[in-house]
Structure formats: C-alpha cells, structure tokens
Amino acid sequence: MNDKKNIKTDKSAGADKPDKLIQKDYITIIAGPCAIESWEQFETIARVVKDCGLSYMRGGAYKPRTSPYSFQGLEYIVEIKKLYGLKMVTEVTDAETVEEVAKYVDVLQIGTRNMSNFALLKKVSKVANEMNKSVILKRGWSATIKEWLLAVEYLSLEGDTDVVLCERGIRTFEPSTRFTLDLSAVPVIKKLSRLPIIIDPSHAVGQSDLVIPMSRAAIAVGADGLIVEIHTDPEKALCDGQQALDTRQTKEMLHQVEYMAKFFGKKIR
Ligand code: PEP
Ligand code: MN
C-alpha cells in the first residue's frame, strides 16, 4: 500500500487514556448476545459478563425484530449500565439515529454491511467526537484492507476518533464456516497502521464449537481483543444462537484466552 503516508491512522498517542476501548497491556473482551431480546434475557447475560470480570457488554438494539420506535433495547442498556457498571457496545445502522443511540452507550459499532456507508461514517465521526465515544469499525465482508483503512478516514474527519478495527470474516468460496476469518489481517493492520484491532470469531465461523479455537488464535496472532456472542440459553436465542457460547463455554474461552494473553504479558479486561 503506497499511500500509507496519506492515511491518518497513526493514533498510538493516548492509547492508554482511561476512556479508550483498547488499553495498553490489556486484552479487551466484549461479550453479550447478538440481540437484546427481553429484559430477562439481557439481565441474565449481563450477570454472566459481570461474574466473568469483564467490563464491556455487547447487544444489538436495532435488530429487525426490534421496533425502531420503541427504543426498548436502549432502555435496558441504561438499566444494565446502572446495575452492573458495564460499558456498552451497540451497533448503529443509520445516520438519523446515531445521536440518540450515543446517549445510551459507550461504544458505537459499525457493522460489516455498513463499512462503506459513508453518510453513516461521517455522522458517527461527528457524534463520537462530540460525545467522546469509541467506535468499532467492522470490516466489510468483501472489503480489502486498504478499503477498510480508507473507511477509517471518514471516521476521522471530525477529530481524533477512537477507532478500533474488527475483523469478522470475509466471504470466500469456503462454505464450511459462515465466513472465512482472515487472521492475517491482524499483522497486516499492525504493519500498515497503529490502529488497534479486535476479532469477532462468532460471526466469522458461525458455529459455537469453533469460536474457542479461533479466539485463541486471534490472541496468538496479536489481536487487541475479541467481541464474542454469548447467551445463557443459545437454543432459545432469537438470533445467531448457533454461534453463541453458553456460560460454560464462555468461561472456558476466557480461561484459554487468558492463558494466551499471558504470553504477551497482557491481562484480560
Ligand atoms: C453483530 O455484531 O451483531 C453483527 C451483525 O455483526 P456483523 O456486522 O459483523 O455481521
Ligand atoms: Mn449476531
């Protein structure tokens, strides 16, 4: 990539500021359900996240099953933040609702389908800087690394946005996993930029029994964290249950990831 110099991704300065999603010497694990289904479901899973000693929880509030007008998922997010002191990550799907969602959460997630939605990226850039939010930018499943880094430029238009890249699998000819997890993206990104990068093994493989080995691999290859779908009753999950770790698997994943993290002298948070 010979236009590296033009890409303003050199943001290591301040990487250990307390409000940044990725902190030096830590592997950040974000865990939670694909979608916020009900108060009971979200609260039960929040307890698992808290018991595991994690700081960040995920949960989609704008899923097709959630009415765009009710904001119920967002209300639950506020309650869980109050009850358990967890920081919250949720996806933003259109420019009009970014500001509203940002009032409730700590981290705005941009999904694979929206990596090239430049109107959304520009709005997120503005809101993230005004409201001091971090942003997770998932890789478009057909995007090259160069296109992904150029999307970061849109997010950086309004200031020094705390952008964290997330590799979540790309589309290949291989059907035995949902997508193909491009683990080489981690060292490539580390070579081209100083942006932090996390891995989403759940959407990449699409099957819970493959999530633990790929989580381990993600840490081994140098990822700064993971975003993982978990559920206390995966069989009853309304969405993506087949890839969600149950509570026993979640603990096992954390145990193994902690072991790998130690190799790099890092702790889990
Ligand atoms: C998600 O994380 O809930 C999600 C939909 O992921 P992706 O955008 O990677 O498909
Ligand atoms: Mn999902």
PDB file of C-alpha atoms and ligand atoms in Angstrom:
ATOM      1  CA  MET A   1       0.000   0.000   0.000  1.00  0.00           C
ATOM      2  CA  ASN A   2       1.925   3.021  -1.188  1.00  0.00           C
ATOM      3  CA  ASP A   3      -0.474   5.715   0.016  1.00  0.00           C
ATOM      4  CA  LYS A   4       0.177   4.728   3.627  1.00  0.00           C
ATOM      5  CA  LYS A   5       1.569   8.190   4.305  1.00  0.00           C
ATOM      6  CA  ASN A   6      -1.729   9.790   3.349  1.00  0.00           C
ATOM      7  CA  ILE A   7      -3.711   7.668   5.735  1.00  0.00           C
ATOM      8  CA  LYS A   8      -4.046   9.346   9.102  1.00  0.00           C
ATOM      9  CA  THR A   9      -4.160   6.204  11.164  1.00  0.00           C
ATOM     10  CA  ASP A  10      -1.194   6.861  13.404  1.00  0.00           C
ATOM     11  CA  LYS A  11      -3.062   7.244  16.683  1.00  0.00           C
ATOM     12  CA  SER A  12      -0.973   5.436  19.212  1.00  0.00           C
ATOM     13  CA  ALA A  13      -0.667   8.651  21.207  1.00  0.00           C
ATOM     14  CA  GLY A  14      -3.003   8.427  24.155  1.00  0.00           C
ATOM     15  CA  ALA A  15      -3.563   4.685  23.684  1.00  0.00           C
ATOM     16  CA  ASP A  16      -3.526   4.263  27.451  1.00  0.00           C
ATOM     17  CA  LYS A  17      -6.007   7.046  28.225  1.00  0.00           C
ATOM     18  CA  PRO A  18      -8.650   5.579  30.554  1.00  0.00           C
ATOM     19  CA  ASP A  19     -11.564   6.222  28.191  1.00  0.00           C
ATOM     20  CA  LYS A  20     -10.135   4.356  25.216  1.00  0.00           C
ATOM     21  CA  LEU A  21     -11.630   0.984  24.376  1.00  0.00           C
ATOM     22  CA  ILE A  22      -8.227  -0.652  23.948  1.00  0.00           C
ATOM     23  CA  GLN A  23      -5.711  -0.143  26.718  1.00  0.00           C
ATOM     24  CA  LYS A  24      -2.010  -0.905  26.674  1.00  0.00           C
ATOM     25  CA  ASP A  25      -1.194  -4.211  28.444  1.00  0.00           C
ATOM     26  CA  TYR A  26      -4.797  -5.456  28.243  1.00  0.00           C
ATOM     27  CA  ILE A  27      -6.832  -7.721  26.006  1.00  0.00           C
ATOM     28  CA  THR A  28     -10.363  -6.316  25.912  1.00  0.00           C
ATOM     29  CA  ILE A  29     -13.141  -8.877  25.695  1.00  0.00           C
ATOM     30  CA  ILE A  30     -16.613  -7.690  24.740  1.00  0.00           C
ATOM     31  CA  ALA A  31     -19.292 -10.317  25.306  1.00  0.00           C
ATOM     32  CA  GLY A  32     -23.043 -10.381  25.049  1.00  0.00           C
ATOM     33  CA  PRO A  33     -25.969 -11.530  22.966  1.00  0.00           C
ATOM     34  CA  CYS A  34     -26.456 -10.878  19.283  1.00  0.00           C
ATOM     35  CA  ALA A  35     -29.680  -9.021  20.043  1.00  0.00           C
ATOM     36  CA  ILE A  36     -31.366  -7.637  23.128  1.00  0.00           C
ATOM     37  CA  GLU A  37     -34.445  -9.873  23.260  1.00  0.00           C
ATOM     38  CA  SER A  38     -36.036  -9.084  26.610  1.00  0.00           C
ATOM     39  CA  TRP A  39     -35.147  -7.607  29.987  1.00  0.00           C
ATOM     40  CA  GLU A  40     -34.809 -11.064  31.500  1.00  0.00           C
ATOM     41  CA  GLN A  41     -32.523 -12.333  28.739  1.00  0.00           C
ATOM     42  CA  PHE A  42     -30.294  -9.250  28.766  1.00  0.00           C
ATOM     43  CA  GLU A  43     -30.040  -9.031  32.540  1.00  0.00           C
ATOM     44  CA  THR A  44     -29.203 -12.738  32.932  1.00  0.00           C
ATOM     45  CA  ILE A  45     -26.424 -12.477  30.372  1.00  0.00           C
ATOM     46  CA  ALA A  46     -25.166  -9.237  31.963  1.00  0.00           C
ATOM     47  CA  ARG A  47     -24.695 -11.148  35.219  1.00  0.00           C
ATOM     48  CA  VAL A  48     -22.506 -13.673  33.421  1.00  0.00           C
ATOM     49  CA  VAL A  49     -20.440 -10.894  31.832  1.00  0.00           C
ATOM     50  CA  LYS A  50     -20.015  -9.256  35.245  1.00  0.00           C
ATOM     51  CA  ASP A  51     -19.213 -12.560  37.024  1.00  0.00           C
ATOM     52  CA  CYS A  52     -16.533 -13.243  34.442  1.00  0.00           C
ATOM     53  CA  GLY A  53     -14.876  -9.945  35.409  1.00  0.00           C
ATOM     54  CA  LEU A  54     -15.388  -8.285  32.031  1.00  0.00           C
ATOM     55  CA  SER A  55     -16.025  -4.563  31.577  1.00  0.00           C
ATOM     56  CA  TYR A  56     -17.746  -4.410  28.194  1.00  0.00           C
ATOM     57  CA  MET A  57     -21.015  -5.933  27.068  1.00  0.00           C
ATOM     58  CA  ARG A  58     -22.477  -6.070  23.570  1.00  0.00           C
ATOM     59  CA  GLY A  59     -26.088  -6.254  22.486  1.00  0.00           C
ATOM     60  CA  GLY A  60     -27.846  -5.277  19.292  1.00  0.00           C
ATOM     61  CA  ALA A  61     -30.731  -2.900  19.910  1.00  0.00           C
ATOM     62  CA  TYR A  62     -31.545  -2.223  16.258  1.00  0.00           C
ATOM     63  CA  LYS A  63     -32.225  -5.701  15.002  1.00  0.00           C
ATOM     64  CA  PRO A  64     -35.026  -6.353  12.532  1.00  0.00           C
ATOM     65  CA  ARG A  65     -37.110  -7.772  15.372  1.00  0.00           C
ATOM     66  CA  THR A  66     -36.868  -4.608  17.442  1.00  0.00           C
ATOM     67  CA  SER A  67     -39.283  -1.849  16.632  1.00  0.00           C
ATOM     68  CA  PRO A  68     -37.294   1.205  15.558  1.00  0.00           C
ATOM     69  CA  TYR A  69     -39.668   3.365  17.565  1.00  0.00           C
ATOM     70  CA  SER A  70     -39.719   1.605  20.916  1.00  0.00           C
ATOM     71  CA  PHE A  71     -36.039   2.042  21.925  1.00  0.00           C
ATOM     72  CA  GLN A  72     -36.675  -0.713  24.437  1.00  0.00           C
ATOM     73  CA  GLY A  73     -33.256  -2.264  23.906  1.00  0.00           C
ATOM     74  CA  LEU A  74     -31.685   1.096  24.650  1.00  0.00           C
ATOM     75  CA  GLU A  75     -33.660   1.460  27.884  1.00  0.00           C
ATOM     76  CA  TYR A  76     -32.413  -1.934  29.026  1.00  0.00           C
ATOM     77  CA  ILE A  77     -28.880  -0.857  28.198  1.00  0.00           C
ATOM     78  CA  VAL A  78     -29.213   2.116  30.538  1.00  0.00           C
ATOM     79  CA  GLU A  79     -30.543  -0.087  33.339  1.00  0.00           C
ATOM     80  CA  ILE A  80     -27.761  -2.645  32.977  1.00  0.00           C
ATOM     81  CA  LYS A  81     -25.114   0.089  32.990  1.00  0.00           C
ATOM     82  CA  LYS A  82     -26.589   1.354  36.264  1.00  0.00           C
ATOM     83  CA  LEU A  83     -26.974  -2.089  37.838  1.00  0.00           C
ATOM     84  CA  TYR A  84     -23.659  -3.652  36.873  1.00  0.00           C
ATOM     85  CA  GLY A  85     -21.411  -0.778  35.826  1.00  0.00           C
ATOM     86  CA  LEU A  86     -20.745  -2.441  32.493  1.00  0.00           C
ATOM     87  CA  LYS A  87     -19.781  -0.383  29.462  1.00  0.00           C
ATOM     88  CA  MET A  88     -21.994  -0.967  26.483  1.00  0.00           C
ATOM     89  CA  VAL A  89     -21.354  -1.588  22.819  1.00  0.00           C
ATOM     90  CA  THR A  90     -24.165  -1.456  20.280  1.00  0.00           C
ATOM     91  CA  GLU A  91     -24.490  -1.185  16.547  1.00  0.00           C
ATOM     92  CA  VAL A  92     -25.639   1.951  14.763  1.00  0.00           C
ATOM     93  CA  THR A  93     -27.345   1.291  11.488  1.00  0.00           C
ATOM     94  CA  ASP A  94     -28.369   4.657  10.102  1.00  0.00           C
ATOM     95  CA  ALA A  95     -27.219   8.246  10.316  1.00  0.00           C
ATOM     96  CA  GLU A  96     -30.505   9.565  11.741  1.00  0.00           C
ATOM     97  CA  THR A  97     -30.355   7.519  14.932  1.00  0.00           C
ATOM     98  CA  VAL A  98     -26.623   7.803  15.760  1.00  0.00           C
ATOM     99  CA  GLU A  99     -27.027  10.717  18.147  1.00  0.00           C
ATOM    100  CA  GLU A 100     -29.895   9.076  20.021  1.00  0.00           C
ATOM    101  CA  VAL A 101     -28.059   5.759  20.387  1.00  0.00           C
ATOM    102  CA  ALA A 102     -24.870   7.513  21.525  1.00  0.00           C
ATOM    103  CA  LYS A 103     -26.730   8.946  24.539  1.00  0.00           C
ATOM    104  CA  TYR A 104     -27.104   5.409  25.886  1.00  0.00           C
ATOM    105  CA  VAL A 105     -23.885   3.575  25.023  1.00  0.00           C
ATOM    106  CA  ASP A 106     -20.111   3.867  25.344  1.00  0.00           C
ATOM    107  CA  VAL A 107     -19.054   2.327  22.042  1.00  0.00           C
ATOM    108  CA  LEU A 108     -20.714   2.658  18.641  1.00  0.00           C
ATOM    109  CA  GLN A 109     -20.350  -0.378  16.419  1.00  0.00           C
ATOM    110  CA  ILE A 110     -20.462  -0.155  12.632  1.00  0.00           C
ATOM    111  CA  GLY A 111     -21.424  -3.494  11.125  1.00  0.00           C
ATOM    112  CA  THR A 112     -19.956  -5.226   8.117  1.00  0.00           C
ATOM    113  CA  ARG A 113     -22.886  -4.185   5.917  1.00  0.00           C
ATOM    114  CA  ASN A 114     -22.282  -0.529   6.703  1.00  0.00           C
ATOM    115  CA  MET A 115     -18.498  -0.252   6.426  1.00  0.00           C
ATOM    116  CA  SER A 116     -18.930   1.713   3.204  1.00  0.00           C
ATOM    117  CA  ASN A 117     -21.992   3.697   4.276  1.00  0.00           C
ATOM    118  CA  PHE A 118     -20.102   6.963   4.155  1.00  0.00           C
ATOM    119  CA  ALA A 119     -23.031   9.109   5.308  1.00  0.00           C
ATOM    120  CA  LEU A 120     -23.209   6.944   8.431  1.00  0.00           C
ATOM    121  CA  LEU A 121     -19.428   7.071   8.951  1.00  0.00           C
ATOM    122  CA  LYS A 122     -19.387  10.872   8.704  1.00  0.00           C
ATOM    123  CA  LYS A 123     -22.212  11.178  11.201  1.00  0.00           C
ATOM    124  CA  VAL A 124     -20.530   8.735  13.586  1.00  0.00           C
ATOM    125  CA  SER A 125     -17.315  10.748  13.299  1.00  0.00           C
ATOM    126  CA  LYS A 126     -19.146  13.888  14.388  1.00  0.00           C
ATOM    127  CA  VAL A 127     -21.095  12.270  17.218  1.00  0.00           C
ATOM    128  CA  ALA A 128     -18.176  10.183  18.525  1.00  0.00           C
ATOM    129  CA  ASN A 129     -16.017  13.294  18.853  1.00  0.00           C
ATOM    130  CA  GLU A 130     -18.724  15.484  20.342  1.00  0.00           C
ATOM    131  CA  MET A 131     -19.833  12.829  22.830  1.00  0.00           C
ATOM    132  CA  ASN A 132     -16.483  11.113  23.464  1.00  0.00           C
ATOM    133  CA  LYS A 133     -17.468   7.639  22.233  1.00  0.00           C
ATOM    134  CA  SER A 134     -15.250   4.903  20.869  1.00  0.00           C
ATOM    135  CA  VAL A 135     -16.080   3.314  17.528  1.00  0.00           C
ATOM    136  CA  ILE A 136     -15.698  -0.283  16.383  1.00  0.00           C
ATOM    137  CA  LEU A 137     -15.449  -0.481  12.606  1.00  0.00           C
ATOM    138  CA  LYS A 138     -16.125  -3.959  11.322  1.00  0.00           C
ATOM    139  CA  ARG A 139     -14.546  -4.972   8.060  1.00  0.00           C
ATOM    140  CA  GLY A 140     -16.947  -5.231   5.142  1.00  0.00           C
ATOM    141  CA  TRP A 141     -17.049  -8.905   4.196  1.00  0.00           C
ATOM    142  CA  SER A 142     -15.883  -8.019   0.685  1.00  0.00           C
ATOM    143  CA  ALA A 143     -13.621  -5.131   1.596  1.00  0.00           C
ATOM    144  CA  THR A 144      -9.880  -5.101   1.093  1.00  0.00           C
ATOM    145  CA  ILE A 145      -7.707  -3.921   3.951  1.00  0.00           C
ATOM    146  CA  LYS A 146      -6.983  -0.736   2.018  1.00  0.00           C
ATOM    147  CA  GLU A 147     -10.721  -0.010   1.628  1.00  0.00           C
ATOM    148  CA  TRP A 148     -11.184  -0.704   5.335  1.00  0.00           C
ATOM    149  CA  LEU A 149      -8.449   1.755   6.279  1.00  0.00           C
ATOM    150  CA  LEU A 150      -9.933   4.348   3.941  1.00  0.00           C
ATOM    151  CA  ALA A 151     -13.248   3.960   5.767  1.00  0.00           C
ATOM    152  CA  VAL A 152     -11.337   4.908   8.940  1.00  0.00           C
ATOM    153  CA  GLU A 153     -10.542   8.190   7.225  1.00  0.00           C
ATOM    154  CA  TYR A 154     -14.252   9.022   7.126  1.00  0.00           C
ATOM    155  CA  LEU A 155     -14.475   8.275  10.836  1.00  0.00           C
ATOM    156  CA  SER A 156     -11.541  10.579  11.472  1.00  0.00           C
ATOM    157  CA  LEU A 157     -12.955  13.560   9.561  1.00  0.00           C
ATOM    158  CA  GLU A 158     -14.241  15.291  12.696  1.00  0.00           C
ATOM    159  CA  GLY A 159     -11.284  14.676  15.012  1.00  0.00           C
ATOM    160  CA  ASP A 160      -9.055  12.057  16.581  1.00  0.00           C
ATOM    161  CA  THR A 161     -11.786   9.409  16.822  1.00  0.00           C
ATOM    162  CA  ASP A 162     -11.010   6.364  18.981  1.00  0.00           C
ATOM    163  CA  VAL A 163     -11.416   3.808  16.190  1.00  0.00           C
ATOM    164  CA  VAL A 164     -10.947   0.096  16.790  1.00  0.00           C
ATOM    165  CA  LEU A 165     -10.971  -2.185  13.755  1.00  0.00           C
ATOM    166  CA  CYS A 166     -12.784  -5.512  13.920  1.00  0.00           C
ATOM    167  CA  GLU A 167     -12.079  -8.411  11.586  1.00  0.00           C
ATOM    168  CA  ARG A 168     -15.255 -10.538  11.413  1.00  0.00           C
ATOM    169  CA  GLY A 169     -14.639 -12.800   8.472  1.00  0.00           C
ATOM    170  CA  ILE A 170     -14.659 -12.267   4.731  1.00  0.00           C
ATOM    171  CA  ARG A 171     -16.574 -14.023   2.006  1.00  0.00           C
ATOM    172  CA  THR A 172     -14.676 -16.761   0.214  1.00  0.00           C
ATOM    173  CA  PHE A 173     -15.575 -19.924  -1.719  1.00  0.00           C
ATOM    174  CA  GLU A 174     -15.364 -21.993   1.505  1.00  0.00           C
ATOM    175  CA  PRO A 175     -18.819 -22.929   2.829  1.00  0.00           C
ATOM    176  CA  SER A 176     -17.844 -24.915   5.949  1.00  0.00           C
ATOM    177  CA  THR A 177     -17.741 -21.773   8.067  1.00  0.00           C
ATOM    178  CA  ARG A 178     -20.139 -18.825   7.823  1.00  0.00           C
ATOM    179  CA  PHE A 179     -17.316 -16.581   6.591  1.00  0.00           C
ATOM    180  CA  THR A 180     -13.540 -17.064   6.448  1.00  0.00           C
ATOM    181  CA  LEU A 181     -11.746 -15.434   9.359  1.00  0.00           C
ATOM    182  CA  ASP A 182      -8.828 -13.501   7.911  1.00  0.00           C
ATOM    183  CA  LEU A 183      -6.435 -13.705  10.827  1.00  0.00           C
ATOM    184  CA  SER A 184      -3.606 -12.375   8.689  1.00  0.00           C
ATOM    185  CA  ALA A 185      -5.466  -9.044   8.734  1.00  0.00           C
ATOM    186  CA  VAL A 186      -4.136  -8.554  12.270  1.00  0.00           C
ATOM    187  CA  PRO A 187      -0.407  -8.485  11.481  1.00  0.00           C
ATOM    188  CA  VAL A 188      -1.125  -6.682   8.187  1.00  0.00           C
ATOM    189  CA  ILE A 189      -3.012  -3.926  10.030  1.00  0.00           C
ATOM    190  CA  LYS A 190      -0.246  -3.741  12.637  1.00  0.00           C
ATOM    191  CA  LYS A 191       2.243  -3.252   9.809  1.00  0.00           C
ATOM    192  CA  LEU A 192       0.228  -0.589   7.981  1.00  0.00           C
ATOM    193  CA  SER A 193      -1.169   1.438  10.862  1.00  0.00           C
ATOM    194  CA  ARG A 194      -1.131   1.841  14.601  1.00  0.00           C
ATOM    195  CA  LEU A 195      -4.833   1.229  14.989  1.00  0.00           C
ATOM    196  CA  PRO A 196      -5.992  -1.373  17.472  1.00  0.00           C
ATOM    197  CA  ILE A 197      -7.735  -4.413  16.015  1.00  0.00           C
ATOM    198  CA  ILE A 198     -10.064  -6.934  17.602  1.00  0.00           C
ATOM    199  CA  ILE A 199     -11.547 -10.167  16.248  1.00  0.00           C
ATOM    200  CA  ASP A 200     -15.159 -11.279  16.086  1.00  0.00           C
ATOM    201  CA  PRO A 201     -14.847 -15.062  15.889  1.00  0.00           C
ATOM    202  CA  SER A 202     -18.607 -15.591  16.301  1.00  0.00           C
ATOM    203  CA  HIS A 203     -19.830 -14.081  13.027  1.00  0.00           C
ATOM    204  CA  ALA A 204     -16.738 -15.384  11.229  1.00  0.00           C
ATOM    205  CA  VAL A 205     -17.231 -19.087  11.931  1.00  0.00           C
ATOM    206  CA  GLY A 206     -20.952 -19.152  12.738  1.00  0.00           C
ATOM    207  CA  GLN A 207     -20.688 -22.257  14.967  1.00  0.00           C
ATOM    208  CA  SER A 208     -20.115 -22.143  18.703  1.00  0.00           C
ATOM    209  CA  ASP A 209     -17.657 -25.073  18.833  1.00  0.00           C
ATOM    210  CA  LEU A 210     -15.283 -23.222  16.513  1.00  0.00           C
ATOM    211  CA  VAL A 211     -15.359 -19.968  18.468  1.00  0.00           C
ATOM    212  CA  ILE A 212     -12.917 -21.027  21.205  1.00  0.00           C
ATOM    213  CA  PRO A 213     -10.105 -22.209  18.899  1.00  0.00           C
ATOM    214  CA  MET A 214     -10.418 -19.057  16.780  1.00  0.00           C
ATOM    215  CA  SER A 215     -10.461 -16.861  19.898  1.00  0.00           C
ATOM    216  CA  ARG A 216      -7.203 -18.459  20.972  1.00  0.00           C
ATOM    217  CA  ALA A 217      -5.753 -17.960  17.523  1.00  0.00           C
ATOM    218  CA  ALA A 218      -6.815 -14.306  17.482  1.00  0.00           C
ATOM    219  CA  ILE A 219      -4.826 -13.579  20.606  1.00  0.00           C
ATOM    220  CA  ALA A 220      -1.861 -15.593  19.348  1.00  0.00           C
ATOM    221  CA  VAL A 221      -1.711 -13.515  16.174  1.00  0.00           C
ATOM    222  CA  GLY A 222      -1.663 -10.262  18.152  1.00  0.00           C
ATOM    223  CA  ALA A 223      -5.278  -9.045  18.288  1.00  0.00           C
ATOM    224  CA  ASP A 224      -6.038  -6.444  20.965  1.00  0.00           C
ATOM    225  CA  GLY A 225      -9.326  -8.028  21.924  1.00  0.00           C
ATOM    226  CA  LEU A 226     -12.394 -10.022  20.978  1.00  0.00           C
ATOM    227  CA  ILE A 227     -16.086  -9.373  20.538  1.00  0.00           C
ATOM    228  CA  VAL A 228     -17.954 -12.591  21.188  1.00  0.00           C
ATOM    229  CA  GLU A 229     -21.613 -13.559  21.159  1.00  0.00           C
ATOM    230  CA  ILE A 230     -22.756 -15.343  24.312  1.00  0.00           C
ATOM    231  CA  HIS A 231     -26.153 -16.449  25.591  1.00  0.00           C
ATOM    232  CA  THR A 232     -27.389 -18.259  28.694  1.00  0.00           C
ATOM    233  CA  ASP A 233     -29.755 -20.348  26.543  1.00  0.00           C
ATOM    234  CA  PRO A 234     -28.360 -20.422  22.981  1.00  0.00           C
ATOM    235  CA  GLU A 235     -31.038 -22.817  21.747  1.00  0.00           C
ATOM    236  CA  LYS A 236     -33.734 -20.303  22.535  1.00  0.00           C
ATOM    237  CA  ALA A 237     -31.850 -17.288  21.173  1.00  0.00           C
ATOM    238  CA  LEU A 238     -33.900 -15.347  18.652  1.00  0.00           C
ATOM    239  CA  CYS A 239     -30.866 -14.652  16.547  1.00  0.00           C
ATOM    240  CA  ASP A 240     -27.456 -16.274  15.944  1.00  0.00           C
ATOM    241  CA  GLY A 241     -27.941 -18.895  18.700  1.00  0.00           C
ATOM    242  CA  GLN A 242     -25.886 -21.451  16.760  1.00  0.00           C
ATOM    243  CA  GLN A 243     -22.755 -19.365  17.220  1.00  0.00           C
ATOM    244  CA  ALA A 244     -23.361 -18.169  20.787  1.00  0.00           C
ATOM    245  CA  LEU A 245     -21.218 -19.551  23.609  1.00  0.00           C
ATOM    246  CA  ASP A 246     -23.177 -20.779  26.609  1.00  0.00           C
ATOM    247  CA  THR A 247     -21.964 -19.902  30.101  1.00  0.00           C
ATOM    248  CA  ARG A 248     -19.656 -22.894  30.455  1.00  0.00           C
ATOM    249  CA  GLN A 249     -18.118 -22.248  27.042  1.00  0.00           C
ATOM    250  CA  THR A 250     -17.757 -18.541  27.834  1.00  0.00           C
ATOM    251  CA  LYS A 251     -15.739 -19.350  30.954  1.00  0.00           C
ATOM    252  CA  GLU A 252     -13.632 -21.863  29.044  1.00  0.00           C
ATOM    253  CA  MET A 253     -12.975 -19.315  26.275  1.00  0.00           C
ATOM    254  CA  LEU A 254     -11.859 -16.738  28.844  1.00  0.00           C
ATOM    255  CA  HIS A 255      -9.642 -19.261  30.576  1.00  0.00           C
ATOM    256  CA  GLN A 256      -7.901 -20.135  27.327  1.00  0.00           C
ATOM    257  CA  VAL A 257      -7.642 -16.541  26.167  1.00  0.00           C
ATOM    258  CA  GLU A 258      -6.155 -15.510  29.497  1.00  0.00           C
ATOM    259  CA  TYR A 259      -3.522 -18.190  29.083  1.00  0.00           C
ATOM    260  CA  MET A 260      -2.660 -16.893  25.607  1.00  0.00           C
ATOM    261  CA  ALA A 261      -2.663 -13.275  26.787  1.00  0.00           C
ATOM    262  CA  LYS A 262      -0.049 -14.065  29.430  1.00  0.00           C
ATOM    263  CA  PHE A 263       2.361 -14.957  26.657  1.00  0.00           C
ATOM    264  CA  PHE A 264       2.275 -11.274  25.673  1.00  0.00           C
ATOM    265  CA  GLY A 265       2.370 -10.087  29.287  1.00  0.00           C
ATOM    266  CA  LYS A 266      -1.246  -8.904  28.968  1.00  0.00           C
ATOM    267  CA  LYS A 267      -4.255  -9.141  31.246  1.00  0.00           C
ATOM    268  CA  ILE A 268      -7.907  -9.599  30.333  1.00  0.00           C
ATOM    269  CA  ARG A 269     -10.429  -6.857  30.918  1.00  0.00           C
TER     270      ARG A 269
HETATM  271  C1  PEP B   1     -23.271  -8.030  15.038  1.00  0.00           C
HETATM  272  O1  PEP B   1     -22.165  -7.914  15.591  1.00  0.00           O
HETATM  273  O2  PEP B   1     -24.330  -8.093  15.661  1.00  0.00           O
HETATM  274  C2  PEP B   1     -23.315  -8.171  13.581  1.00  0.00           C
HETATM  275  C3  PEP B   1     -24.461  -8.109  12.915  1.00  0.00           C
HETATM  276  O3  PEP B   1     -22.119  -8.382  13.031  1.00  0.00           O
HETATM  277  P1  PEP B   1     -21.628  -8.176  11.520  1.00  0.00           P
HETATM  278  O4  PEP B   1     -21.904  -6.750  11.181  1.00  0.00           O
HETATM  279  O5  PEP B   1     -20.169  -8.496  11.613  1.00  0.00           O
HETATM  280  O6  PEP B   1     -22.384  -9.161  10.680  1.00  0.00           O
HETATM  281 MN    MN B   2     -25.097 -11.789  15.556  1.00  0.00          MN
END
